[in-house]
Coordinates of C-alpha atoms in Angstrom, one line a residue:
M427 CA -47.9 -21.5 39.0
I428 CA -46.3 -22.0 37.0
T429 CA -42.8 -23.4 37.1
G430 CA -39.5 -24.4 35.8
K431 CA -40.3 -27.9 35.3
D432 CA -43.0 -27.1 33.1
L433 CA -41.4 -25.0 30.4
L434 CA -38.8 -27.7 30.2
D435 CA -42.7 -31.1 29.8
L436 CA -43.3 -28.1 27.3
G437 CA -40.3 -28.9 25.4
L438 CA -38.0 -25.3 25.8
K439 CA -34.9 -25.0 26.2
P440 CA -33.7 -23.8 29.9
G441 CA -31.2 -20.8 30.2
K442 CA -31.0 -17.3 31.8
W443 CA -34.4 -16.2 29.8
F444 CA -36.4 -18.8 32.2
K445 CA -36.2 -16.6 34.9
D446 CA -37.9 -13.0 33.8
A447 CA -41.0 -15.5 31.9
L448 CA -41.8 -17.2 34.8
E449 CA -42.2 -14.0 36.4
H450 CA -43.7 -13.2 33.4
I451 CA -46.4 -16.2 33.2
N452 CA -47.0 -15.5 37.0
A453 CA -48.0 -12.1 37.2
H454 CA -50.5 -11.9 34.6
A455 CA -51.0 -15.6 35.2
L456 CA -50.9 -16.9 31.9
E457 CA -52.9 -20.1 30.9
G458 CA -54.1 -21.8 27.4
D459 CA -53.3 -20.2 24.3
A460 CA -52.3 -16.3 26.4
L461 CA -49.3 -18.6 27.7
H462 CA -48.3 -20.4 24.7
A463 CA -48.4 -17.1 22.3
Y464 CA -46.2 -15.3 24.9
L465 CA -43.8 -18.4 25.2
H466 CA -43.6 -18.5 21.3
A467 CA -42.6 -14.6 20.8
V468 CA -39.5 -15.2 23.4
K469 CA -38.1 -18.3 23.5
P470 CA -34.4 -18.2 22.1
A471 CA -34.6 -19.5 18.1
P472 CA -33.1 -22.5 17.3
V473 CA -29.8 -23.1 17.4
I474 CA -28.2 -23.0 13.8
P475 CA -27.0 -25.6 12.7
L476 CA -23.8 -25.6 10.3
L477 CA -24.3 -26.2 6.1
A478 CA -24.6 -29.7 5.2
A479 CA -21.8 -29.3 2.9
P480 CA -19.3 -26.4 2.1
V481 CA -20.6 -24.0 0.0
A482 CA -18.3 -23.9 -3.4
F483 CA -15.9 -20.6 -3.9
Y484 CA -14.0 -19.1 -6.6
E485 CA -10.7 -20.6 -7.2
N486 CA -8.3 -17.7 -8.7
I487 CA -5.0 -18.7 -7.7
R488 CA -2.3 -21.9 -9.6
A489 CA 1.1 -23.6 -7.9
D490 CA 3.9 -23.2 -9.7
T491 CA 6.2 -24.9 -7.2
V492 CA 6.0 -28.2 -5.1
V493 CA 5.6 -25.2 -2.2
E494 CA 3.1 -23.5 -3.4
Q495 CA 1.3 -26.4 -3.8
A496 CA 1.2 -27.1 -0.4
N497 CA 0.3 -23.7 0.4
I498 CA -2.9 -23.8 -1.8
D499 CA -4.1 -27.7 -0.7
Y500 CA -3.9 -25.6 3.1
V501 CA -6.1 -22.9 2.0
K502 CA -8.3 -25.1 -0.4
Q503 CA -8.9 -27.3 3.2
S504 CA -8.8 -24.6 5.3
M505 CA -11.8 -22.6 2.7
Q506 CA -14.0 -26.3 2.8
L507 CA -14.2 -26.1 6.4
L508 CA -15.3 -21.8 6.9
M509 CA -17.7 -22.2 3.7
R510 CA -20.1 -24.6 6.0
T511 CA -20.0 -21.7 8.5
P512 CA -24.2 -20.9 8.4
T513 CA -24.9 -17.5 7.5
V514 CA -22.2 -18.2 4.5
V515 CA -23.1 -17.5 0.7
A516 CA -20.2 -17.0 -1.5
G517 CA -16.9 -17.5 -1.3
A518 CA -13.4 -16.3 -3.6
I519 CA -9.7 -17.2 -3.2
M520 CA -7.2 -15.4 -5.2
P521 CA -3.6 -15.7 -6.2
D522 CA -2.1 -14.3 -2.8
A523 CA -4.1 -17.3 -0.8
C524 CA -1.6 -18.5 2.3
P525 CA -2.8 -19.5 5.4
A526 CA -3.6 -16.5 8.2
G527 CA -4.5 -19.2 11.6
P528 CA -6.0 -23.4 11.9
L529 CA -7.6 -25.0 9.0
G530 CA -10.6 -23.4 9.4
T531 CA -9.9 -19.5 9.5
I532 CA -10.2 -17.5 6.4
P533 CA -6.6 -17.2 4.9
V534 CA -5.3 -13.7 3.3
G535 CA -6.1 -13.7 0.0
G536 CA -10.0 -14.9 0.6
V537 CA -13.4 -13.5 0.2
V538 CA -16.6 -14.7 1.9
A539 CA -19.5 -13.5 1.5
T540 CA -22.6 -14.0 4.2
R541 CA -26.3 -12.5 4.4
N542 CA -27.4 -10.4 8.0
A543 CA -23.9 -10.9 9.7
I544 CA -20.7 -9.1 10.3
H545 CA -17.7 -11.8 11.3
P546 CA -15.0 -9.8 13.1
G547 CA -12.2 -13.2 12.8
M548 CA -13.0 -12.8 8.9
H549 CA -11.2 -9.2 9.0
S550 CA -8.8 -9.9 11.4
A551 CA -7.3 -7.3 13.7
D552 CA -5.5 -5.3 11.1
I553 CA -8.9 -3.6 10.3
C554 CA -8.7 -0.8 7.4
C555 CA -4.8 -2.3 6.0
S556 CA -4.3 0.2 3.3
V557 CA -2.2 1.8 1.3
M558 CA -2.7 5.4 -0.2
L559 CA -0.6 6.9 -3.6
T560 CA 0.3 10.4 -3.6
N561 CA 1.7 11.7 -7.2
L562 CA 4.4 14.2 -6.1
G563 CA 5.6 15.5 -9.9
K564 CA 9.0 15.4 -10.2
A565 CA 9.8 15.7 -6.5
D566 CA 13.6 14.1 -6.4
P567 CA 12.6 10.2 -4.7
K568 CA 15.4 10.4 -2.6
T569 CA 14.4 13.5 -1.4
V570 CA 11.5 12.5 -1.3
L571 CA 12.5 9.4 1.4
D572 CA 15.0 11.4 3.1
V573 CA 11.7 13.3 4.4
A574 CA 9.6 10.7 4.8
Q575 CA 11.7 8.9 6.7
A576 CA 12.4 11.7 9.4
I577 CA 7.9 12.5 9.2
T578 CA 7.0 8.3 9.7
H579 CA 6.5 6.7 12.7
F580 CA 7.5 2.3 12.9
G581 CA 7.3 0.1 15.6
P582 CA 5.1 0.4 18.6
G583 CA 3.7 1.9 20.6
G584 CA 2.6 5.7 18.9
R585 CA 3.8 9.5 19.4
P586 CA 4.8 11.8 21.7
A587 CA 2.1 14.7 23.2
E588 CA 4.2 17.5 21.0
N589 CA 4.3 15.2 18.2
Q590 CA 1.0 14.2 17.3
F591 CA -1.3 15.1 14.6
E592 CA -5.1 16.9 15.8
L593 CA -7.8 13.5 15.8
P594 CA -11.0 15.6 13.7
A595 CA -13.5 15.9 15.3
E596 CA -15.9 14.3 13.2
I597 CA -14.1 11.3 14.0
L598 CA -14.5 12.1 17.8
A599 CA -17.3 12.1 18.1
E600 CA -18.1 8.6 15.9
M601 CA -15.8 7.5 18.6
L602 CA -18.0 8.7 21.9
A603 CA -21.0 8.0 20.8
N604 CA -19.9 4.7 20.1
P605 CA -19.8 1.6 22.5
F606 CA -17.3 0.0 20.3
L607 CA -14.7 2.5 20.6
N608 CA -16.0 4.7 23.4
S609 CA -13.0 4.2 26.5
E610 CA -10.8 6.1 27.5
R611 CA -7.6 3.4 26.1
S612 CA -9.1 3.9 22.5
L613 CA -9.6 7.6 22.5
R614 CA -6.1 7.7 23.8
M615 CA -4.8 5.4 20.7
A616 CA -6.8 7.2 18.3
R617 CA -4.8 10.3 19.2
E618 CA -1.4 8.4 19.8
H619 CA -1.1 6.5 17.1
L620 CA -2.7 8.7 14.6
G621 CA 0.0 9.3 12.1
T622 CA 1.9 5.9 12.8
Q623 CA 2.8 2.7 10.7
G624 CA 3.1 0.2 13.3
D625 CA 5.3 -2.9 11.6
G626 CA 5.5 -6.5 9.9
N627 CA 4.5 -6.1 6.4
H628 CA 3.5 -2.0 6.9
F629 CA 5.9 0.0 4.7
L630 CA 6.6 3.2 3.1
Y631 CA 7.3 2.8 -0.8
V632 CA 8.6 5.8 -3.0
G633 CA 9.3 4.7 -6.9
V634 CA 8.7 6.6 -10.1
S635 CA 5.6 6.5 -12.7
K636 CA 6.2 3.8 -15.8
N637 CA 3.9 6.4 -17.8
T638 CA 4.4 9.4 -16.4
G639 CA 8.0 9.4 -14.9
D640 CA 6.2 11.2 -11.7
T641 CA 7.4 10.9 -8.0
M642 CA 5.0 8.2 -6.3
L643 CA 4.8 8.5 -2.5
V644 CA 2.8 5.0 -1.5
T645 CA 2.3 4.3 2.3
H646 CA 1.1 1.0 3.7
H647 CA -0.4 0.3 6.9
G648 CA -3.8 -0.6 8.7
S649 CA -5.7 0.8 12.4
R650 CA -3.3 -0.1 14.4
G651 CA -4.1 0.2 18.1
V652 CA -7.8 1.4 17.4
G653 CA -8.6 -1.5 15.0
A654 CA -6.7 -4.1 17.4
M655 CA -9.4 -3.5 20.2
L656 CA -12.4 -3.0 18.5
Y657 CA -11.7 -6.7 17.1
G658 CA -10.8 -7.7 20.7
H659 CA -14.3 -6.3 21.2
G660 CA -16.3 -7.2 18.6
M661 CA -14.7 -11.2 18.3
K662 CA -16.3 -11.0 22.5
V663 CA -20.1 -9.9 21.9
A664 CA -19.7 -12.4 18.5
E665 CA -18.3 -15.2 21.0
F666 CA -21.6 -14.3 23.2
F667 CA -24.4 -15.1 19.6
R668 CA -22.8 -17.8 18.9
R669 CA -22.7 -19.7 21.5
E670 CA -26.6 -18.4 22.1
I671 CA -27.6 -19.0 18.7
S672 CA -24.4 -21.2 16.6
P673 CA -22.2 -23.6 18.7
E674 CA -21.3 -25.9 16.5
T675 CA -19.6 -22.5 14.0
A676 CA -16.4 -22.8 15.2
P677 CA -15.3 -19.8 17.8
A678 CA -13.2 -17.8 14.9
N679 CA -16.0 -17.9 12.7
A680 CA -18.7 -16.6 15.3
W681 CA -20.9 -13.0 13.4
I682 CA -22.7 -10.8 15.1
P683 CA -26.2 -10.5 13.3
S684 CA -26.0 -7.2 11.5
E685 CA -29.7 -6.5 12.1
T686 CA -29.5 -6.4 15.8
P687 CA -28.4 -3.1 18.2
E688 CA -24.8 -4.3 18.3
G689 CA -24.5 -5.3 15.0
V690 CA -25.5 -1.9 13.9
N691 CA -22.9 -0.3 16.1
Y692 CA -20.3 -2.9 15.1
W693 CA -20.9 -1.9 11.7
N694 CA -20.7 1.8 12.2
A695 CA -17.5 1.3 14.6
L696 CA -15.9 -0.4 11.5
Q697 CA -16.9 2.8 9.5
T698 CA -15.5 4.8 11.6
V699 CA -12.2 2.9 12.0
R700 CA -12.1 3.4 8.0
K701 CA -12.2 7.1 8.4
W702 CA -9.1 7.1 11.2
T703 CA -7.2 5.1 9.2
K704 CA -8.0 6.9 5.8
R705 CA -7.0 10.5 8.2
N706 CA -3.7 8.6 9.4
H707 CA -2.6 8.0 5.7
E708 CA -3.0 11.4 4.9
V709 CA -1.6 12.9 7.7
L710 CA 1.6 11.5 6.4
H711 CA 1.0 12.0 3.6
E712 CA 0.3 15.9 3.4
A713 CA 3.1 16.7 6.3
I714 CA 5.6 14.5 3.7
A715 CA 4.2 17.3 0.8
A716 CA 4.5 20.4 3.1
K717 CA 7.9 19.3 3.8
L718 CA 8.9 19.1 0.2
E719 CA 7.1 21.9 -0.6
A720 CA 6.1 19.4 -3.7
A721 CA 2.6 20.1 -5.5
V722 CA 0.8 17.7 -5.1
Q723 CA -0.9 16.1 -8.8
Q724 CA -3.0 13.1 -7.4
R725 CA -4.0 11.5 -4.3
Y726 CA -6.2 7.9 -4.1
W727 CA -6.1 5.1 -1.9
N728 CA -8.2 2.1 -0.4
E729 CA -8.5 -0.4 1.9
H730 CA -7.4 -4.2 1.4
N731 CA -8.7 -6.3 5.2
F732 CA -12.1 -4.7 6.0
V733 CA -15.9 -6.1 5.4
F734 CA -17.6 -4.3 2.6
R735 CA -21.2 -4.2 2.7
D736 CA -24.0 -4.4 -0.5
G737 CA -27.8 -4.9 1.1
D738 CA -28.0 -7.9 3.4
V739 CA -24.9 -9.1 1.6
F740 CA -21.2 -8.4 3.6
Y741 CA -18.2 -9.2 1.6
H742 CA -15.1 -10.0 4.2
A743 CA -12.2 -9.7 2.1
K744 CA -9.0 -10.9 4.1
G745 CA -6.6 -9.1 2.4
A746 CA -8.0 -8.8 -1.0
T747 CA -8.6 -5.2 -3.2
P748 CA -12.2 -4.5 -3.7
L749 CA -12.9 -3.2 -7.3
D750 CA -16.4 -2.1 -8.0
P751 CA -17.4 1.5 -7.2
K752 CA -20.0 0.0 -4.9
F753 CA -17.7 -1.5 -2.2
M754 CA -16.2 2.5 -1.9
P755 CA -18.2 5.7 -1.3
D756 CA -15.4 7.2 -1.8
I757 CA -13.5 6.7 -4.7
T758 CA -11.3 8.8 -6.4
G759 CA -9.1 6.8 -9.5
P760 CA -7.8 3.5 -9.6
R761 CA -6.8 0.8 -7.0
I762 CA -2.8 0.2 -5.6
I763 CA -1.7 -3.6 -5.8
P764 CA 1.8 -3.9 -3.9
L765 CA 3.8 -6.6 -4.1
N766 CA 7.3 -6.4 -2.8
M767 CA 9.8 -3.9 -1.7
A768 CA 12.1 -5.0 -5.4
Q769 CA 9.3 -4.2 -7.5
P770 CA 6.8 -2.1 -8.6
I771 CA 3.6 -1.6 -7.4
L772 CA 0.5 -2.3 -9.5
I773 CA -2.1 0.4 -10.5
V774 CA -5.3 -1.6 -11.4
N775 CA -8.7 -1.1 -12.6
G776 CA -11.2 -4.2 -13.1
D777 CA -14.9 -5.3 -13.2
T778 CA -16.9 -7.4 -10.9
T779 CA -17.5 -11.0 -12.6
A780 CA -18.4 -14.0 -10.9
S781 CA -15.2 -15.6 -10.0
N782 CA -14.0 -12.4 -8.6
L783 CA -16.8 -11.0 -6.6
G784 CA -15.8 -7.9 -7.4
F785 CA -13.0 -8.1 -5.6
A786 CA -8.5 -8.1 -6.8
P787 CA -5.5 -9.6 -4.8
H788 CA -3.8 -7.1 -2.2
G789 CA -0.4 -8.2 -2.2
A790 CA 2.3 -11.2 -3.2
G791 CA 1.0 -13.0 -0.7
R792 CA 3.8 -16.3 1.0
N793 CA 4.5 -19.7 0.6
L794 CA 5.8 -19.7 3.8
S795 CA 5.2 -18.4 7.1
R796 CA 8.0 -15.7 8.6
T797 CA 9.9 -18.2 11.1
G798 CA 9.6 -20.5 8.5
H799 CA 11.1 -18.0 5.3
K800 CA 14.0 -17.6 8.1
R801 CA 14.7 -21.5 8.7
S802 CA 15.2 -21.5 4.6
K803 CA 18.5 -19.1 4.9
I804 CA 20.0 -20.5 7.6
G805 CA 23.6 -20.3 6.9
Q806 CA 23.7 -16.8 5.1
T807 CA 24.2 -13.6 7.3
N808 CA 21.1 -11.0 7.7
E809 CA 23.6 -9.1 5.5
E810 CA 24.0 -10.6 2.6
I811 CA 20.5 -11.8 2.2
F812 CA 19.8 -8.7 2.0
A813 CA 22.9 -7.8 -0.3
E814 CA 21.4 -10.3 -2.7
E815 CA 18.5 -8.7 -2.7
T816 CA 18.0 -5.7 -2.8
P817 CA 20.3 -4.5 -5.3
G818 CA 19.3 -1.1 -7.3
I819 CA 17.3 0.2 -4.3
D820 CA 17.0 2.4 -1.0
A821 CA 16.1 -0.1 1.0
R822 CA 15.6 0.9 5.1
F823 CA 14.7 -0.3 8.2
F824 CA 13.5 2.6 10.5
F825 CA 14.9 0.6 13.7
N826 CA 18.4 0.2 11.8
R827 CA 18.6 -3.6 12.1
I828 CA 17.5 -6.1 8.9
D829 CA 13.9 -8.0 9.4
I830 CA 14.9 -10.9 6.7
S831 CA 11.0 -12.5 6.7
E832 CA 9.8 -8.8 4.5
L833 CA 12.7 -9.5 2.2
P834 CA 11.6 -10.4 -1.4
S835 CA 12.4 -14.5 -1.1
A836 CA 9.3 -14.0 1.7
Y837 CA 7.1 -13.8 -1.3
K838 CA 4.9 -15.2 -3.5
N839 CA 6.9 -14.7 -7.2
A840 CA 5.3 -11.2 -8.2
E841 CA 5.7 -12.0 -12.0
D842 CA 3.8 -15.0 -11.2
V843 CA 1.3 -13.0 -9.3
K844 CA 0.8 -10.1 -11.9
Q845 CA 0.7 -13.0 -14.7
Q846 CA -2.3 -14.4 -12.6
I847 CA -3.8 -11.6 -12.0
T848 CA -3.9 -11.3 -15.4
D849 CA -5.1 -15.1 -16.4
F850 CA -8.3 -15.2 -14.5
N851 CA -9.4 -11.6 -15.6
L852 CA -9.1 -10.1 -11.9
A853 CA -7.7 -6.7 -12.7
I854 CA -5.9 -4.8 -15.0
V855 CA -2.2 -3.4 -15.1
I856 CA -2.7 0.7 -16.1
D857 CA 0.4 1.7 -14.6
E858 CA 3.8 0.4 -12.7
I859 CA 5.4 2.4 -9.5
Q860 CA 9.3 1.0 -10.7
P861 CA 10.9 1.4 -6.6
Y862 CA 13.4 3.8 -5.7
G863 CA 13.5 2.6 -2.1
C864 CA 11.3 2.1 0.8
I865 CA 11.4 2.0 4.9
M866 CA 10.5 -1.0 6.7
A867 CA 10.4 -1.2 10.7
G868 CA 13.0 -4.1 10.1
D869 CA 13.5 -5.8 13.9
W870 CA 12.5 -3.6 16.0
E871 CA 11.7 -6.6 18.8
Q872 CA 15.7 -6.7 19.6
D873 CA 15.4 -4.5 21.5
A874 CA 11.7 -4.0 22.7
P875 CA 11.4 -3.0 26.0
W876 CA 9.9 -6.9 27.3
R877 CA 13.1 -8.1 25.4
K878 CA 15.3 -6.3 27.4
K879 CA 13.7 -6.7 30.3
K880 CA 14.2 -10.6 29.7
L881 CA 17.4 -10.1 29.1
A882 CA 17.8 -8.1 31.7
K883 CA 16.4 -10.8 33.9
K884 CA 18.6 -13.7 32.4
A885 CA 21.9 -12.1 33.5
A886 CA 20.5 -11.0 37.0
E887 CA 19.4 -14.6 37.4
A888 CA 23.1 -16.1 35.8
A889 CA 25.4 -13.5 38.0
A890 CA 23.1 -14.6 40.9
A891 CA 23.9 -18.6 40.4
L892 CA 27.5 -17.2 39.4
A893 CA 27.9 -15.4 42.7
G894 CA 26.7 -18.8 44.7
L895 CA 29.1 -21.1 42.7
D896 CA 31.9 -18.3 44.0
T897 CA 30.6 -18.5 47.5
Q898 CA 30.5 -22.5 48.1
A899 CA 34.1 -22.5 46.8
D900 CA 35.6 -20.2 49.1
A901 CA 33.6 -22.2 51.7
S902 CA 35.6 -25.1 50.4
A903 CA 38.6 -23.4 50.8
T904 CA 38.1 -22.7 54.1
I905 CA 37.2 -26.1 54.4

């Protein structure tokens, strides 16, 4: 009888596979060439080490200040580590590049191409974060913004049942058929979150075309809870493969082999989430246009936080806008690059070059974290900062609380980013949407349920402590 020790003596790596292999070997009395042929067929593949040196990546960015240089230095260090991941074949950083996590994780404004591998950590939780533009002709911008504010939804959670949009049957069927998406929670979020925009840097922007004078509606958001759920599931599956096939790879850069059943299902799930997100934009645009009774002149969109495929190469764009038509099967117009609430949105076209890998920036990026930016503004009130940075535009916050981490100074200089787009031959600006105004979530966390509970708990503890002191004082007075 063959035992586990015999397999170890043959130099095989122990694991869960030993049990099944031993049962098969002994049940079929395998020995000699037959034994070795079977073991060769079923033994795990050897682990894949990190690349000896990082794959070179293109740097489509320059620093204009000391702070920007520090930001770029961190991004480059992070890319140097990431580019040793065994699956990587190419990479690039854009003018909006900024850190998005610990060293070794893909930065915002980063593009990383891998072979036969999908890396959930390289598209992150906000899968298919994207922008959609609708041309509303000569509609009055203020009226558009007023109507939009009454229809859109920012912040956590979703829409109540009586105010939900219909989830398309095609998307529902795809979710039910995919093990990554078929859960009660994912399906519930797909219904509740349809027609919602979340928080952070997501926005609804109204402006006027520089070329035509037409009023343009632009929305920016991702796949909400649906995408976040897929990301979490994908990271768990990728971690399983990482431990088995490449334990030296950082957990953030774990991958799902694209040709495995898990890889096929994950790729299909990404496409379904893409459809859901596009529909998430559309329901808002359609509802706003219907309320205005405005004829839609034109509509187009693009994602900038997704995985794009060209044969066996997967392009992970973490905040990078696809230019090449092969990445967007439903392309209907040029690409959209927002900068900040007080600056024009750029409408661009462009060609694939060796240095851009078929992508352009997705926006202006940051030089400081949200917290770092807030610290830099100590000494001014939120209202003073808001008034200083938004003159001439109708900037609104859905929760009526200013979030200074989303004001223009929180981002890189828009003119510098625009100039670098030209200087690095990343895209050609063909129009600009001049800002009228915008809506963002604002600082909703100040009134968040979890924060209210925390404050109530602290108040109760303080009241109890005060009551205790009063009791002690009364006791002392009677002695």
